[in-house]
mmCIF file of C-alpha atoms in Angstrom:
data_model
loop_
_atom_site.group_PDB
_atom_site.id
_atom_site.type_symbol
_atom_site.label_atom_id
_atom_site.label_comp_id
_atom_site.label_asym_id
_atom_site.label_seq_id
_atom_site.Cartn_x
_atom_site.Cartn_y
_atom_site.Cartn_z
ATOM 1 C CA LYS G 1 101.754 103.501 104.815
ATOM 2 C CA ALA G 2 102.224 100.153 106.518
ATOM 3 C CA GLY G 3 99.332 98.854 108.571
ATOM 4 C CA VAL G 4 99.251 97.488 112.080
ATOM 5 C CA THR G 5 101.450 94.435 112.473
ATOM 6 C CA GLN G 6 101.228 91.744 115.101
ATOM 7 C CA THR G 7 103.676 89.017 115.969
ATOM 8 C CA PRO G 8 103.556 86.136 116.179
ATOM 9 C CA ARG G 9 100.493 85.243 114.126
ATOM 10 C CA TYR G 10 100.005 81.863 115.758
ATOM 11 C CA LEU G 11 101.062 80.516 119.103
ATOM 12 C CA ILE G 12 100.556 77.303 121.031
ATOM 13 C CA LYS G 13 101.178 77.231 124.767
ATOM 14 C CA THR G 14 100.316 74.948 127.663
ATOM 15 C CA ARG G 15 98.406 75.770 130.810
ATOM 16 C CA GLY G 16 100.425 77.616 133.410
ATOM 17 C CA GLN G 17 102.855 79.138 130.940
ATOM 18 C CA GLN G 18 103.026 82.800 130.108
ATOM 19 C CA VAL G 19 102.968 84.492 126.723
ATOM 20 C CA THR G 20 103.938 87.841 125.249
ATOM 21 C CA LEU G 21 102.329 89.251 122.126
ATOM 22 C CA SER G 22 103.641 92.211 120.184
ATOM 23 C CA CYS G 23 101.946 94.971 118.221
ATOM 24 C CA SER G 24 103.468 97.662 116.025
ATOM 25 C CA PRO G 25 101.071 100.508 115.279
ATOM 26 C CA ILE G 26 100.705 102.553 112.130
ATOM 27 C CA SER G 27 103.449 105.157 111.882
ATOM 28 C CA GLY G 28 102.423 108.302 113.733
ATOM 29 C CA HIS G 29 99.780 106.589 115.846
ATOM 30 C CA ARG G 30 100.317 106.904 119.574
ATOM 31 C CA SER G 31 97.440 104.848 120.924
ATOM 32 C CA VAL G 32 97.324 101.058 120.966
ATOM 33 C CA SER G 33 94.309 99.091 122.166
ATOM 34 C CA TRP G 34 94.048 95.351 122.704
ATOM 35 C CA TYR G 35 90.984 93.160 122.250
ATOM 36 C CA GLN G 36 90.247 89.507 122.872
ATOM 37 C CA GLN G 37 87.968 87.619 120.484
ATOM 38 C CA THR G 38 86.442 84.271 121.449
ATOM 39 C CA PRO G 39 83.428 82.376 120.093
ATOM 40 C CA GLY G 40 81.705 82.542 123.471
ATOM 41 C CA GLN G 41 82.376 86.086 124.608
ATOM 42 C CA GLY G 42 82.882 87.829 121.286
ATOM 43 C CA LEU G 43 85.099 90.868 121.026
ATOM 44 C CA GLN G 44 86.104 92.350 124.360
ATOM 45 C CA PHE G 45 88.290 95.325 125.175
ATOM 46 C CA LEU G 46 91.373 94.548 127.255
ATOM 47 C CA PHE G 47 93.213 97.863 127.630
ATOM 48 C CA GLU G 48 94.526 100.911 125.831
ATOM 49 C CA TYR G 49 97.944 102.542 125.991
ATOM 50 C CA PHE G 50 98.857 106.073 125.041
ATOM 51 C CA SER G 51 102.276 107.660 125.469
ATOM 52 C CA GLU G 52 103.543 104.642 127.421
ATOM 53 C CA THR G 53 100.694 104.897 129.947
ATOM 54 C CA GLN G 54 97.673 102.697 130.361
ATOM 55 C CA ARG G 55 94.787 105.051 129.787
ATOM 56 C CA ASN G 56 91.849 102.671 129.900
ATOM 57 C CA LYS G 57 91.237 99.137 131.053
ATOM 58 C CA GLY G 58 88.562 96.539 130.471
ATOM 59 C CA ASN G 59 87.258 93.930 132.847
ATOM 60 C CA PHE G 60 89.973 91.283 132.734
ATOM 61 C CA PRO G 61 91.971 89.703 135.570
ATOM 62 C CA GLY G 62 95.408 90.936 136.517
ATOM 63 C CA ARG G 63 97.016 88.054 134.622
ATOM 64 C CA PHE G 64 96.526 90.202 131.555
ATOM 65 C CA SER G 65 98.938 93.098 131.390
ATOM 66 C CA GLY G 66 100.568 95.274 128.823
ATOM 67 C CA ARG G 67 103.043 97.992 128.182
ATOM 68 C CA GLN G 68 103.951 100.500 125.545
ATOM 69 C CA PHE G 69 107.372 101.649 124.479
ATOM 70 C CA SER G 70 108.565 105.091 123.468
ATOM 71 C CA ASN G 71 108.181 104.201 119.788
ATOM 72 C CA SER G 72 104.501 103.344 120.481
ATOM 73 C CA ARG G 73 105.009 99.621 119.975
ATOM 74 C CA SER G 74 103.068 97.650 122.521
ATOM 75 C CA GLU G 75 103.284 94.254 124.128
ATOM 76 C CA MET G 76 100.629 92.273 125.900
ATOM 77 C CA ASN G 77 101.452 89.604 128.443
ATOM 78 C CA VAL G 78 99.279 86.843 129.832
ATOM 79 C CA SER G 79 100.647 84.944 132.811
ATOM 80 C CA THR G 80 99.565 81.576 134.165
ATOM 81 C CA LEU G 81 97.659 80.669 131.028
ATOM 82 C CA GLU G 82 94.272 78.972 131.295
ATOM 83 C CA LEU G 83 92.419 77.002 128.636
ATOM 84 C CA GLY G 84 89.906 79.822 128.407
ATOM 85 C CA ASP G 85 92.607 82.215 127.267
ATOM 86 C CA SER G 86 92.587 80.540 123.860
ATOM 87 C CA ALA G 87 91.480 83.319 121.567
ATOM 88 C CA LEU G 88 92.338 85.680 118.759
ATOM 89 C CA TYR G 89 94.067 88.711 120.234
ATOM 90 C CA LEU G 90 93.684 91.832 118.162
ATOM 91 C CA CYS G 91 95.467 95.084 118.535
ATOM 92 C CA ALA G 92 94.323 98.378 117.078
ATOM 93 C CA SER G 93 96.079 101.682 116.691
ATOM 94 C CA SER G 94 94.845 105.250 116.407
ATOM 95 C CA ARG G 95 96.216 108.769 116.678
ATOM 96 C CA GLY G 96 95.208 108.904 120.303
ATOM 97 C CA THR G 97 92.990 111.954 120.566
ATOM 98 C CA ALA G 98 90.528 109.787 122.525
ATOM 99 C CA GLY G 99 87.672 111.447 120.758
ATOM 100 C CA GLY G 100 84.836 109.018 120.409
ATOM 101 C CA ASP G 101 84.890 109.456 116.652
ATOM 102 C CA GLU G 102 88.495 108.394 116.292
ATOM 103 C CA THR G 103 89.001 105.396 114.021
ATOM 104 C CA GLN G 104 90.912 102.412 115.291
ATOM 105 C CA TYR G 105 92.822 100.373 112.723
ATOM 106 C CA PHE G 106 93.209 96.709 113.452
ATOM 107 C CA GLY G 107 96.046 94.290 112.911
ATOM 108 C CA PRO G 108 95.581 90.713 111.668
ATOM 109 C CA GLY G 109 95.639 89.293 115.178
ATOM 110 C CA THR G 110 97.568 86.637 117.055
ATOM 111 C CA ARG G 111 95.778 83.343 117.461
ATOM 112 C CA LEU G 112 96.673 81.763 120.787
ATOM 113 C CA LEU G 113 95.876 78.159 121.571
ATOM 114 C CA VAL G 114 96.319 76.973 125.150
ATOM 115 C CA LEU G 115 96.550 73.208 125.639
ATOM 116 C CA ALA Z 1 75.214 101.620 130.216
ATOM 117 C CA GLN Z 2 76.568 101.100 126.749
ATOM 118 C CA SER Z 3 75.308 98.175 124.675
ATOM 119 C CA VAL Z 4 75.027 97.206 121.054
ATOM 120 C CA THR Z 5 72.574 94.594 119.782
ATOM 121 C CA GLN Z 6 72.889 92.917 116.421
ATOM 122 C CA LEU Z 7 69.736 91.101 115.408
ATOM 123 C CA GLY Z 8 70.468 87.823 113.680
ATOM 124 C CA ASN Z 9 73.648 85.836 114.138
ATOM 125 C CA HIS Z 10 73.461 84.664 110.552
ATOM 126 C CA VAL Z 11 71.978 86.252 107.446
ATOM 127 C CA SER Z 12 71.815 84.603 104.026
ATOM 128 C CA VAL Z 13 71.117 86.483 100.815
ATOM 129 C CA SER Z 14 71.283 85.636 97.151
ATOM 130 C CA GLU Z 15 73.916 87.236 95.000
ATOM 131 C CA GLY Z 16 72.510 90.533 93.709
ATOM 132 C CA ALA Z 17 69.941 90.844 96.494
ATOM 133 C CA LEU Z 18 69.708 93.567 99.115
ATOM 134 C CA VAL Z 19 71.866 93.162 102.201
ATOM 135 C CA LEU Z 20 70.414 94.413 105.487
ATOM 136 C CA LEU Z 21 72.270 93.878 108.742
ATOM 137 C CA ARG Z 22 70.629 95.262 111.849
ATOM 138 C CA CYS Z 23 72.227 97.112 114.739
ATOM 139 C CA ASN Z 24 70.594 98.832 117.692
ATOM 140 C CA TYR Z 25 72.464 100.800 120.284
ATOM 141 C CA SER Z 26 71.788 101.836 123.824
ATOM 142 C CA SER Z 27 73.811 104.793 124.948
ATOM 143 C CA SER Z 28 73.045 107.567 127.371
ATOM 144 C CA VAL Z 29 75.172 109.994 125.377
ATOM 145 C CA PRO Z 30 75.304 110.660 121.634
ATOM 146 C CA PRO Z 31 76.931 107.555 120.222
ATOM 147 C CA TYR Z 32 79.869 107.135 117.921
ATOM 148 C CA LEU Z 33 78.954 104.085 115.872
ATOM 149 C CA PHE Z 34 81.082 101.917 113.630
ATOM 150 C CA TRP Z 35 80.652 98.960 111.311
ATOM 151 C CA TYR Z 36 83.617 96.645 110.863
ATOM 152 C CA VAL Z 37 83.974 93.571 108.640
ATOM 153 C CA GLN Z 38 86.079 90.517 109.390
ATOM 154 C CA TYR Z 39 87.096 88.016 106.749
ATOM 155 C CA PRO Z 40 88.243 84.545 107.824
ATOM 156 C CA ASN Z 41 91.565 84.525 109.647
ATOM 157 C CA GLN Z 42 91.907 88.270 109.410
ATOM 158 C CA GLY Z 43 91.553 91.315 111.619
ATOM 159 C CA LEU Z 44 88.790 93.887 111.461
ATOM 160 C CA GLN Z 45 88.421 96.338 108.600
ATOM 161 C CA LEU Z 46 86.463 99.565 108.982
ATOM 162 C CA LEU Z 47 83.453 99.816 106.678
ATOM 163 C CA LEU Z 48 82.040 103.127 107.892
ATOM 164 C CA LYS Z 49 81.427 105.256 110.961
ATOM 165 C CA TYR Z 50 78.819 107.683 112.258
ATOM 166 C CA THR Z 51 80.058 110.808 113.982
ATOM 167 C CA SER Z 52 76.940 113.022 113.876
ATOM 168 C CA ALA Z 53 78.000 114.925 110.749
ATOM 169 C CA ALA Z 54 75.358 113.187 108.627
ATOM 170 C CA THR Z 55 72.736 110.564 109.371
ATOM 171 C CA LEU Z 56 73.345 108.645 106.138
ATOM 172 C CA VAL Z 57 76.890 107.378 106.042
ATOM 173 C CA LYS Z 58 78.534 105.888 102.989
ATOM 174 C CA GLY Z 59 81.342 103.425 103.397
ATOM 175 C CA ILE Z 60 83.607 101.226 101.364
ATOM 176 C CA ASN Z 61 82.554 98.443 99.002
ATOM 177 C CA GLY Z 62 79.133 99.983 98.381
ATOM 178 C CA PHE Z 63 77.905 99.746 101.964
ATOM 179 C CA GLU Z 64 76.002 102.473 103.739
ATOM 180 C CA ALA Z 65 74.238 102.915 107.064
ATOM 181 C CA GLU Z 66 71.595 105.261 108.358
ATOM 182 C CA PHE Z 67 71.576 106.582 111.906
ATOM 183 C CA LYS Z 68 68.034 106.828 113.283
ATOM 184 C CA LYS Z 69 67.929 108.332 116.732
ATOM 185 C CA SER Z 70 64.191 107.729 117.175
ATOM 186 C CA GLU Z 71 64.747 104.010 116.601
ATOM 187 C CA THR Z 72 68.214 103.872 118.218
ATOM 188 C CA SER Z 73 69.355 102.033 115.112
ATOM 189 C CA PHE Z 74 72.297 102.031 112.749
ATOM 190 C CA HIS Z 75 71.485 99.350 110.187
ATOM 191 C CA LEU Z 76 73.969 98.453 107.460
ATOM 192 C CA THR Z 77 72.774 98.035 103.876
ATOM 193 C CA LYS Z 78 74.094 97.266 100.427
ATOM 194 C CA PRO Z 79 71.812 97.305 97.381
ATOM 195 C CA SER Z 80 73.321 94.295 95.641
ATOM 196 C CA ALA Z 81 75.248 91.527 97.380
ATOM 197 C CA HIS Z 82 78.432 90.162 95.887
ATOM 198 C CA MET Z 83 80.081 86.849 96.676
ATOM 199 C CA SER Z 84 83.049 88.736 98.124
ATOM 200 C CA ASP Z 85 80.759 90.261 100.786
ATOM 201 C CA ALA Z 86 80.591 86.947 102.637
ATOM 202 C CA ALA Z 87 82.166 87.680 106.018
ATOM 203 C CA GLU Z 88 81.305 88.543 109.604
ATOM 204 C CA TYR Z 89 80.092 92.047 110.349
ATOM 205 C CA PHE Z 90 80.360 93.845 113.663
ATOM 206 C CA CYS Z 91 78.581 96.938 114.846
ATOM 207 C CA ALA Z 92 80.325 98.872 117.627
ATOM 208 C CA ASP Z 93 79.874 101.899 119.863
ATOM 209 C CA GLN Z 94 82.940 103.812 121.020
ATOM 210 C CA THR Z 95 83.386 105.860 124.135
ATOM 211 C CA GLY Z 96 85.783 108.775 124.228
ATOM 212 C CA ALA Z 97 88.507 106.494 125.508
ATOM 213 C CA ASN Z 98 89.221 104.437 122.398
ATOM 214 C CA ASN Z 99 87.168 101.598 123.849
ATOM 215 C CA LEU Z 100 85.045 99.928 121.190
ATOM 216 C CA PHE Z 101 82.031 98.070 122.562
ATOM 217 C CA PHE Z 102 81.092 95.443 119.987
ATOM 218 C CA GLY Z 103 77.900 93.643 119.152
ATOM 219 C CA THR Z 104 77.953 89.872 118.828
ATOM 220 C CA GLY Z 105 78.406 89.951 115.086
ATOM 221 C CA THR Z 106 76.388 88.797 112.075
ATOM 222 C CA ARG Z 107 77.742 86.254 109.658
ATOM 223 C CA LEU Z 108 76.696 87.037 106.100
ATOM 224 C CA THR Z 109 76.425 84.224 103.581
ATOM 225 C CA VAL Z 110 75.952 85.037 99.909
ATOM 226 C CA ILE Z 111 74.282 82.329 97.831
ATOM 227 C CA PRO Z 112 75.278 82.185 94.163
#
């Protein structure tokens, strides 16, 4: 079974631009979560989508948004990029039962550099 | 409030020595605890998880962790370190909403 895939793997943008990252979950998984990883703040939860609906959201500004399609693929968008948005963005998929014991499987991440 | 504390940003062990990575949790409800490993330029890989079925949890690559409620701990151990174990390790607590709350991570170095 193919794992979680993320595209692109690397991205360079300039301040003020916007960016869209894509995540394809494991086949059969209906939940996709997004995380930001930076050296200063560590791993932080952005949001989770299930059945095309945002089910949970972390503490990030409105510049960070996402969506999920009917095939469970998800996109994350960051508008008006700031230098501090430089990070590794990880997506994770799971079946979506939302039980606390459910395992999330992570993709390789998209490394975003904002200049 | 949920929090996970990993003691030690960096741990060094000799090849063949015991690996012990510490994790303490603070949760007002029974926790669901996970250990993930991250190799350079890669995503996170699940090592093991605690879901209250058993306090001693065995994972992949010879790792195991013991849940101790009295100590609010979930330390990760491996009897004999291998060079391939060098990576960053994250302990995490998960709410019922697929929201993993991560510790700050511990970088493991294995000395030949």
